GROMACS .gro file of C-alpha atoms in nm:
model
  174
    1MET     CA    1   0.000   0.000   0.000
    2MET     CA    2   0.122   0.347  -0.092
    3GLY     CA    3   0.122   0.612   0.180
    4PHE     CA    4   0.225   0.969   0.217
    5GLU     CA    5   0.550   1.074   0.377
    6ALA     CA    6   0.527   1.338   0.653
    7ILE     CA    7   0.682   1.603   0.427
    8GLU     CA    8   0.418   1.538   0.161
    9ILE     CA    9   0.137   1.585   0.414
   10VAL     CA   10   0.295   1.909   0.537
   11LEU     CA   11   0.330   2.036   0.178
   12ILE     CA   12  -0.033   1.949   0.101
   13VAL     CA   13  -0.151   2.141   0.408
   14ILE     CA   14   0.073   2.439   0.320
   15PHE     CA   15  -0.058   2.428  -0.035
   16TRP     CA   16  -0.423   2.446   0.077
   17ILE     CA   17  -0.377   2.695   0.360
   18VAL     CA   18  -0.109   2.925   0.219
   19VAL     CA   19  -0.044   2.876  -0.153
   20LEU     CA   20  -0.401   2.885  -0.285
   21PRO     CA   21  -0.496   3.209  -0.104
   22LEU     CA   22  -0.155   3.359  -0.189
   23THR     CA   23  -0.206   3.273  -0.556
   24THR     CA   24  -0.535   3.464  -0.551
   25LEU     CA   25  -0.375   3.756  -0.368
   26LEU     CA   26  -0.091   3.776  -0.622
   27HIS     CA   27  -0.343   3.770  -0.908
   28GLU     CA   28  -0.526   4.066  -0.751
   29ILE     CA   29  -0.195   4.245  -0.688
   30GLY     CA   30  -0.137   4.212  -1.064
   31HIS     CA   31  -0.455   4.414  -1.123
   32GLY     CA   32  -0.344   4.665  -0.859
   33ILE     CA   33   0.000   4.708  -1.015
   34GLY     CA   34  -0.165   4.773  -1.351
   35GLY     CA   35  -0.392   5.030  -1.187
   36ILE     CA   36  -0.123   5.228  -1.011
   37LEU     CA   37   0.112   5.219  -1.311
   38ILE     CA   38  -0.135   5.369  -1.557
   39SER     CA   39  -0.333   5.602  -1.332
   40LYS     CA   40  -0.287   5.827  -1.032
   41GLU     CA   41  -0.556   5.638  -0.841
   42ARG     CA   42  -0.531   5.409  -0.539
   43ALA     CA   43  -0.577   5.035  -0.577
   44MET     CA   44  -0.763   4.837  -0.312
   45VAL     CA   45  -0.662   4.471  -0.313
   46PHE     CA   46  -0.899   4.235  -0.134
   47LEU     CA   47  -0.835   3.878  -0.030
   48GLY     CA   48  -1.182   3.772   0.071
   49PRO     CA   49  -1.506   3.965   0.034
   50ILE     CA   50  -1.550   4.334  -0.034
   51GLU     CA   51  -1.748   4.415   0.278
   52PRO     CA   52  -1.712   4.649   0.576
   53SER     CA   53  -1.569   4.373   0.798
   54ASN     CA   54  -1.276   4.328   0.556
   55THR     CA   55  -1.101   4.645   0.665
   56LYS     CA   56  -0.768   4.779   0.544
   57THR     CA   57  -0.488   4.563   0.685
   58PHE     CA   58  -0.191   4.760   0.550
   59HIS     CA   59  -0.078   4.955   0.245
   60ILE     CA   60   0.223   4.972   0.018
   61GLY     CA   61   0.240   5.300  -0.169
   62ARG     CA   62  -0.095   5.355  -0.342
   63MET     CA   63  -0.202   4.994  -0.290
   64ASP     CA   64  -0.430   4.925   0.009
   65PHE     CA   65  -0.461   4.564   0.124
   66HIS     CA   66  -0.777   4.420   0.282
   67ILE     CA   67  -0.687   4.068   0.390
   68LYS     CA   68  -0.923   3.800   0.518
   69TRP     CA   69  -0.818   3.442   0.459
   70ALA     CA   70  -1.010   3.317   0.154
   71TYR     CA   71  -0.975   3.147  -0.182
   72PHE     CA   72  -1.118   3.445  -0.371
   73GLY     CA   73  -1.030   3.810  -0.407
   74PHE     CA   74  -1.095   4.135  -0.586
   75CYS     CA   75  -0.916   4.453  -0.685
   76SER     CA   76  -1.085   4.788  -0.698
   77ILE     CA   77  -0.933   5.102  -0.848
   78LYS     CA   78  -1.062   5.439  -0.725
   79LYS     CA   79  -1.252   5.629  -0.996
   80TYR     CA   80  -1.229   5.323  -1.226
   81HIS     CA   81  -1.532   5.447  -1.422
   82LYS     CA   82  -1.339   5.765  -1.517
   83LEU     CA   83  -1.045   5.577  -1.666
   84ASN     CA   84  -1.011   5.544  -2.042
   85ALA     CA   85  -1.047   5.212  -2.221
   86MET     CA   86  -0.672   5.145  -2.253
   87GLN     CA   87  -0.623   5.202  -1.880
   88ARG     CA   88  -0.905   4.955  -1.807
   89ILE     CA   89  -0.744   4.701  -2.042
   90VAL     CA   90  -0.412   4.726  -1.857
   91ILE     CA   91  -0.584   4.686  -1.519
   92SER     CA   92  -0.791   4.388  -1.635
   93ALA     CA   93  -0.488   4.221  -1.795
   94GLY     CA   94  -0.272   4.267  -1.485
   95GLY     CA   95  -0.426   3.975  -1.293
   96PRO     CA   96  -0.400   3.713  -1.567
   97ALA     CA   97  -0.051   3.843  -1.653
   98MET     CA   98   0.057   3.789  -1.291
   99SER     CA   99  -0.089   3.436  -1.292
  100LEU     CA  100   0.097   3.358  -1.614
  101LEU     CA  101   0.418   3.503  -1.471
  102ILE     CA  102   0.386   3.266  -1.174
  103VAL     CA  103   0.334   2.974  -1.414
  104PHE     CA  104   0.656   3.060  -1.599
  105ALA     CA  105   0.849   3.118  -1.275
  106SER     CA  106   0.729   2.781  -1.142
  107ILE     CA  107   0.828   2.601  -1.461
  108PHE     CA  108   1.169   2.769  -1.446
  109LEU     CA  109   1.217   2.639  -1.091
  110LEU     CA  110   1.151   2.284  -1.211
  111PHE     CA  111   1.484   2.292  -1.397
  112PHE     CA  112   1.668   2.295  -1.066
  113ASP     CA  113   1.755   1.986  -0.866
  114PHE     CA  114   1.502   1.957  -0.581
  115PRO     CA  115   1.362   1.658  -0.395
  116TYR     CA  116   1.065   1.515  -0.583
  117GLN     CA  117   0.824   1.635  -0.311
  118LEU     CA  118   0.922   1.997  -0.376
  119LYS     CA  119   0.907   1.943  -0.751
  120ASN     CA  120   0.552   1.813  -0.708
  121PHE     CA  121   0.471   2.116  -0.492
  122VAL     CA  122   0.608   2.360  -0.753
  123THR     CA  123   0.427   2.169  -1.030
  124ALA     CA  124   0.101   2.208  -0.838
  125ILE     CA  125   0.166   2.583  -0.810
  126ALA     CA  126   0.219   2.599  -1.187
  127ILE     CA  127  -0.100   2.403  -1.256
  128VAL     CA  128  -0.316   2.610  -1.021
  129ASN     CA  129  -0.188   2.935  -1.169
  130ALA     CA  130  -0.234   2.808  -1.525
  131TRP     CA  131  -0.591   2.718  -1.433
  132GLN     CA  132  -0.643   3.060  -1.274
  133PHE     CA  133  -0.503   3.224  -1.588
  134LEU     CA  134  -0.744   3.028  -1.809
  135CYS     CA  135  -1.046   3.087  -1.584
  136THR     CA  136  -0.985   3.461  -1.574
  137ALA     CA  137  -0.857   3.522  -1.928
  138VAL     CA  138  -1.143   3.351  -2.110
  139PRO     CA  139  -1.407   3.618  -2.182
  140ILE     CA  140  -1.720   3.498  -1.999
  141ILE     CA  141  -1.982   3.606  -1.750
  142ASN     CA  142  -1.916   3.377  -1.456
  143PRO     CA  143  -2.189   3.118  -1.390
  144THR     CA  144  -2.384   3.101  -1.063
  145TRP     CA  145  -2.188   2.797  -0.939
  146TYR     CA  146  -1.873   3.012  -0.942
  147LYS     CA  147  -1.989   3.140  -0.602
  148ALA     CA  148  -1.790   3.454  -0.512
  149TYR     CA  149  -1.771   3.562  -0.878
  150SER     CA  150  -2.123   3.461  -0.979
  151GLY     CA  151  -2.263   3.690  -1.248
  152MET     CA  152  -1.944   3.894  -1.271
  153SER     CA  153  -1.752   3.932  -1.595
  154SER     CA  154  -1.411   3.767  -1.619
  155ASP     CA  155  -1.096   3.969  -1.675
  156GLY     CA  156  -1.097   3.851  -2.037
  157TYR     CA  157  -1.454   3.972  -2.082
  158GLN     CA  158  -1.359   4.311  -1.938
  159ILE     CA  159  -1.061   4.329  -2.174
  160VAL     CA  160  -1.278   4.251  -2.479
  161LYS     CA  161  -1.538   4.508  -2.370
  162ALA     CA  162  -1.274   4.777  -2.308
  163TRP     CA  163  -1.100   4.692  -2.638
  164LYS     CA  164  -1.424   4.759  -2.826
  165GLU     CA  165  -1.456   5.092  -2.642
  166TYR     CA  166  -1.092   5.171  -2.722
  167ARG     CA  167  -1.155   5.112  -3.093
  168GLN     CA  168  -1.456   5.347  -3.073
  169GLU     CA  169  -1.246   5.609  -2.893
  170ARG     CA  170  -0.982   5.583  -3.168
  171LYS     CA  171  -1.243   5.631  -3.442
  172VAL     CA  172  -1.368   5.946  -3.271
  173ARG     CA  173  -1.011   6.086  -3.249
  174LEU     CA  174  -0.938   6.014  -3.616
   0.00000   0.00000   0.00000
């Protein structure tokens, strides 16, 4: 019979308790970075729900962090509705770009000589972030079973919508 070694159990627990929420947080930080790079607005990065009980935990520059342990998150940019289409594209693309960056970084790490347990751990990080990239980059309105994001448009959907607006804005300028 095949069993788990103690290190494997520890890595599984760390993966579920730390890595999955951290992956979501990093994805949302990607949106926040996009927001502060292309605007003068503040970014509010949430791990967990956007609700009064999820108060500001800390800030780094113009990025405010609201952290409650969760597997879902959001990023809100002040005065988002006043930003132009290209700014909204950059903000929407920031999250999937961060997820993809983590995938590539994880794959890069696999070239180094680590015990197989750590290689499996890093592979799982790559897979989860690839999945997160796909789930957020595909332009859809999220279905009801996608609990925290139910009825919300994916990052890819927001990019497509903003791209259409950008093309309209360009036509008006020409």
